GROMACS .gro file of C-alpha atoms in nm:
model
  209
    1MET     CA    1  11.262  10.143  12.033
    2TYR     CA    2  11.334  10.507  12.115
    3GLY     CA    3  11.374  10.451  12.490
    4GLU     CA    4  11.141  10.566  12.764
    5LEU     CA    5  11.111  10.925  12.883
    6LEU     CA    6  11.239  10.966  13.235
    7ILE     CA    7  10.949  11.200  13.298
    8SER     CA    8  10.613  11.114  13.144
    9PRO     CA    9  10.410  11.400  12.995
   10GLU     CA   10  10.150  11.352  13.268
   11SER     CA   11  10.396  11.360  13.555
   12ALA     CA   12  10.588  11.646  13.399
   13ILE     CA   13  10.278  11.864  13.399
   14ARG     CA   14  10.079  11.738  13.697
   15HIS     CA   15  10.237  11.764  14.047
   16THR     CA   16  10.098  11.752  14.397
   17HIS     CA   17  10.254  12.095  14.455
   18ALA     CA   18  10.206  12.400  14.238
   19PRO     CA   19  10.465  12.371  13.957
   20SER     CA   20  10.732  12.632  13.906
   21ARG     CA   21  10.758  12.811  13.570
   22ARG     CA   22  11.073  12.603  13.490
   23THR     CA   23  10.896  12.276  13.568
   24PHE     CA   24  10.594  12.375  13.362
   25LEU     CA   25  10.809  12.459  13.058
   26LEU     CA   26  11.002  12.133  13.091
   27GLY     CA   27  10.673  11.949  13.095
   28LEU     CA   28  10.558  12.115  12.774
   29ALA     CA   29  10.890  12.029  12.610
   30ALA     CA   30  10.850  11.664  12.712
   31VAL     CA   31  10.502  11.649  12.561
   32ALA     CA   32  10.624  11.812  12.238
   33GLY     CA   33  10.914  11.568  12.219
   34LEU     CA   34  10.684  11.269  12.263
   35ALA     CA   35  10.451  11.398  11.990
   36ALA     CA   36  10.744  11.444  11.755
   37THR     CA   37  10.855  11.082  11.795
   38LYS     CA   38  10.504  10.954  11.723
   39ALA     CA   39  10.426  11.172  11.421
   40PRO     CA   40  10.685  11.119  11.144
   41ALA     CA   41  10.701  11.397  10.891
   42LEU     CA   42  10.556  11.333  10.546
   43VAL     CA   43  10.840  11.310  10.294
   44GLU     CA   44  10.742  11.374   9.934
   45ALA     CA   45  10.925  11.312   9.607
   46ALA     CA   46  11.199  11.550   9.509
   47THR     CA   47  11.080  11.816   9.265
   48PRO     CA   48  11.382  12.036   9.191
   49THR     CA   49  11.378  12.329   8.953
   50VAL     CA   50  11.446  12.205   8.601
   51SER     CA   51  11.674  12.407   8.376
   52ALA     CA   52  11.592  12.477   8.012
   53ALA     CA   53  11.871  12.241   7.905
   54ASP     CA   54  11.746  11.961   8.129
   55MET     CA   55  11.388  12.012   8.009
   56ALA     CA   56  11.502  11.985   7.648
   57SER     CA   57  11.670  11.655   7.738
   58HIS     CA   58  11.357  11.528   7.914
   59GLN     CA   59  11.146  11.620   7.613
   60ARG     CA   60  11.381  11.436   7.379
   61TYR     CA   61  11.350  11.114   7.577
   62MET     CA   62  10.977  11.160   7.621
   63GLN     CA   63  10.945  11.162   7.244
   64LEU     CA   64  11.093  10.810   7.250
   65ALA     CA   65  10.835  10.703   7.509
   66ILE     CA   66  10.563  10.850   7.289
   67ALA     CA   67  10.695  10.645   6.996
   68GLN     CA   68  10.652  10.334   7.211
   69ALA     CA   69  10.297  10.437   7.306
   70LYS     CA   70  10.202  10.474   6.941
   71LEU     CA   71  10.258  10.099   6.899
   72ASN     CA   72   9.932  10.048   7.092
   73PRO     CA   73   9.707  10.352   7.031
   74GLY     CA   74   9.420  10.189   7.218
   75ARG     CA   75   9.626  10.203   7.537
   76PRO     CA   76   9.888  10.471   7.468
   77PHE     CA   77  10.124  10.401   7.754
   78GLY     CA   78  10.488  10.384   7.649
   79SER     CA   79  10.810  10.393   7.848
   80VAL     CA   80  11.185  10.413   7.802
   81ILE     CA   81  11.463  10.384   8.060
   82VAL     CA   82  11.769  10.607   8.023
   83ASP     CA   83  12.111  10.556   8.181
   84ASP     CA   84  12.203  10.892   8.334
   85ARG     CA   85  12.576  10.818   8.297
   86THR     CA   86  12.571  10.756   7.923
   87ASP     CA   87  12.241  10.919   7.817
   88GLY     CA   88  12.165  10.594   7.636
   89VAL     CA   89  11.828  10.418   7.624
   90VAL     CA   90  11.868  10.088   7.810
   91GLY     CA   91  11.507   9.967   7.823
   92LYS     CA   92  11.178  10.025   7.646
   93GLY     CA   93  10.823   9.904   7.680
   94VAL     CA   94  10.463   9.929   7.567
   95VAL     CA   95  10.151   9.789   7.732
   96GLY     CA   96  10.116   9.413   7.684
   97MET     CA   97   9.825   9.326   7.910
   98SER     CA   98   9.681   9.058   7.682
   99VAL     CA   99   9.998   8.860   7.752
  100ASN     CA  100  10.021   8.939   8.123
  101PRO     CA  101   9.799   9.173   8.328
  102MET     CA  102  10.111   9.310   8.498
  103TYR     CA  103  10.268   9.414   8.167
  104HIS     CA  104  10.226   9.787   8.202
  105SER     CA  105  10.477   9.981   7.997
  106GLU     CA  106  10.708  10.061   8.290
  107VAL     CA  107  10.719   9.696   8.397
  108VAL     CA  108  10.787   9.584   8.039
  109ALA     CA  109  11.070   9.840   8.014
  110MET     CA  110  11.217   9.716   8.343
  111ASN     CA  111  11.202   9.356   8.221
  112ASP     CA  112  11.370   9.464   7.896
  113TYR     CA  113  11.647   9.630   8.095
  114ILE     CA  114  11.698   9.322   8.315
  115GLY     CA  115  11.704   9.096   8.010
  116HIS     CA  116  11.999   9.286   7.864
  117ARG     CA  117  12.187   9.412   8.172
  118GLY     CA  118  12.068   9.214   8.471
  119ASN     CA  119  11.907   9.323   8.796
  120GLN     CA  120  12.162   9.592   8.880
  121GLY     CA  121  12.253   9.956   8.830
  122TRP     CA  122  11.905  10.092   8.902
  123ALA     CA  123  12.036  10.394   9.094
  124ASN     CA  124  12.173  10.545   8.772
  125LEU     CA  125  11.851  10.525   8.570
  126THR     CA  126  11.556  10.747   8.483
  127MET     CA  127  11.217  10.615   8.375
  128TYR     CA  128  11.023  10.811   8.111
  129GLY     CA  129  10.656  10.734   8.058
  130THR     CA  130  10.364  10.883   7.869
  131GLY     CA  131  10.140  10.854   8.175
  132GLU     CA  132  10.191  10.901   8.547
  133PRO     CA  133  10.299  10.565   8.692
  134TYR     CA  134  10.028  10.329   8.816
  135PRO     CA  135  10.069  10.232   9.185
  136MET     CA  136  10.195   9.885   9.084
  137CYS     CA  137  10.453  10.037   8.849
  138MET     CA  138  10.572  10.299   9.097
  139SER     CA  139  10.603  10.026   9.361
  140ALA     CA  140  10.815   9.818   9.123
  141MET     CA  141  11.049  10.112   9.069
  142ILE     CA  142  11.069  10.170   9.443
  143GLY     CA  143  11.151   9.804   9.500
  144ALA     CA  144  11.427   9.817   9.239
  145GLY     CA  145  11.564  10.148   9.368
  146LEU     CA  146  11.510  10.338   9.043
  147PRO     CA  147  11.516  10.695   9.177
  148SER     CA  148  11.414  10.924   8.889
  149VAL     CA  149  11.079  10.931   8.709
  150VAL     CA  150  10.959  11.168   8.437
  151TYR     CA  151  10.608  11.139   8.295
  152ALA     CA  152  10.378  11.324   8.059
  153SER     CA  153  10.003  11.305   8.132
  154GLU     CA  154   9.884  11.344   8.489
  155MET     CA  155   9.681  11.060   8.642
  156SER     CA  156   9.400  11.308   8.716
  157PHE     CA  157   9.363  11.356   8.339
  158VAL     CA  158   9.420  10.997   8.228
  159ARG     CA  159   9.151  10.861   8.462
  160GLN     CA  160   8.887  11.028   8.243
  161TYR     CA  161   8.972  10.781   7.966
  162VAL     CA  162   9.133  10.479   8.135
  163ASP     CA  163   9.009  10.280   8.435
  164LEU     CA  164   9.275  10.289   8.704
  165ILE     CA  165   9.350  10.286   9.075
  166TYR     CA  166   9.374  10.652   9.162
  167ILE     CA  167   9.678  10.669   9.387
  168ARG     CA  168   9.923  10.933   9.277
  169ALA     CA  169  10.291  10.847   9.227
  170LYS     CA  170  10.394  11.106   9.485
  171ASP     CA  171  10.173  10.938   9.744
  172VAL     CA  172  10.322  10.595   9.675
  173ILE     CA  173  10.668  10.749   9.715
  174ALA     CA  174  10.569  10.919  10.041
  175ALA     CA  175  10.436  10.589  10.175
  176ALA     CA  176  10.771  10.422  10.095
  177HIS     CA  177  10.972  10.653  10.320
  178PRO     CA  178  11.237  10.579  10.446
  179LEU     CA  179  11.278  10.272  10.224
  180TYR     CA  180  11.309  10.479   9.907
  181LYS     CA  181  11.479  10.808   9.824
  182SER     CA  182  11.340  10.989   9.521
  183LYS     CA  183  11.582  11.202   9.319
  184LEU     CA  184  11.326  11.331   9.070
  185LEU     CA  185  10.953  11.306   9.006
  186LEU     CA  186  10.862  11.535   8.718
  187GLY     CA  187  10.524  11.540   8.542
  188GLY     CA  188  10.367  11.721   8.252
  189VAL     CA  189  10.656  11.681   8.006
  190LEU     CA  190  10.499  11.692   7.654
  191SER     CA  191  10.156  11.634   7.807
  192GLU     CA  192  10.011  11.853   7.531
  193ILE     CA  193  10.087  11.558   7.302
  194THR     CA  194  10.000  11.266   7.528
  195ASP     CA  195   9.677  11.418   7.659
  196LYS     CA  196   9.545  11.415   7.303
  197MET     CA  197   9.654  11.052   7.265
  198PHE     CA  198   9.458  10.947   7.573
  199ALA     CA  199   9.156  11.158   7.479
  200GLY     CA  200   9.155  11.004   7.131
  201ARG     CA  201   9.199  10.643   7.243
  202ALA     CA  202   8.826  10.570   7.201
  203LYS     CA  203   8.865  10.621   6.827
  204ALA     CA  204   9.176  10.408   6.811
  205LEU     CA  205   9.063  10.152   7.066
  206VAL     CA  206   9.164   9.797   6.991
  207ALA     CA  207   9.192   9.489   7.212
  208PRO     CA  208   9.471   9.534   7.467
  209LYS     CA  209   9.800   9.422   7.316
   0.00000   0.00000   0.00000
């Protein structure tokens, strides 16, 4: 795929005659080049510095996701999708696993968006969720090409109260390179609220809705 080296690492280093300094250095360069082609760099999600104004905006939309989560306090996962061009909410969702085991809040929000606007325009959207996306949900967003994700409670915290597959969103994104380009993965937004919701779910626990 990348073409063959004219000089293999072995032949570049090992000669029947004593190698010159130039030949030896060329051999090391060939080995380094071969290693570079076989070891792709790990690419993680974009985590830019967030301004105070942007954080205030993220918190405002997270409050809407929290409102969704409150519809099912036994499983307080709620999501909203925001169009970055208009700042309007274009999809919303709450866990509905008694209807379909795949109905996590992000998937429900994506289905809501598709139902109203079709399977298009994903590149201009941001997903807000009360919990770090489950691997299935992050994979769905990668498949759609939804590039920006903001969440509240970290998976490392949520797993104390909810059974889950512990694969972090950033690791799913890294595994999707170069298929997917993340614009934003931001966690911890209003987690002081959502952490309490997850910790208190045992008191509010009802059958999954």
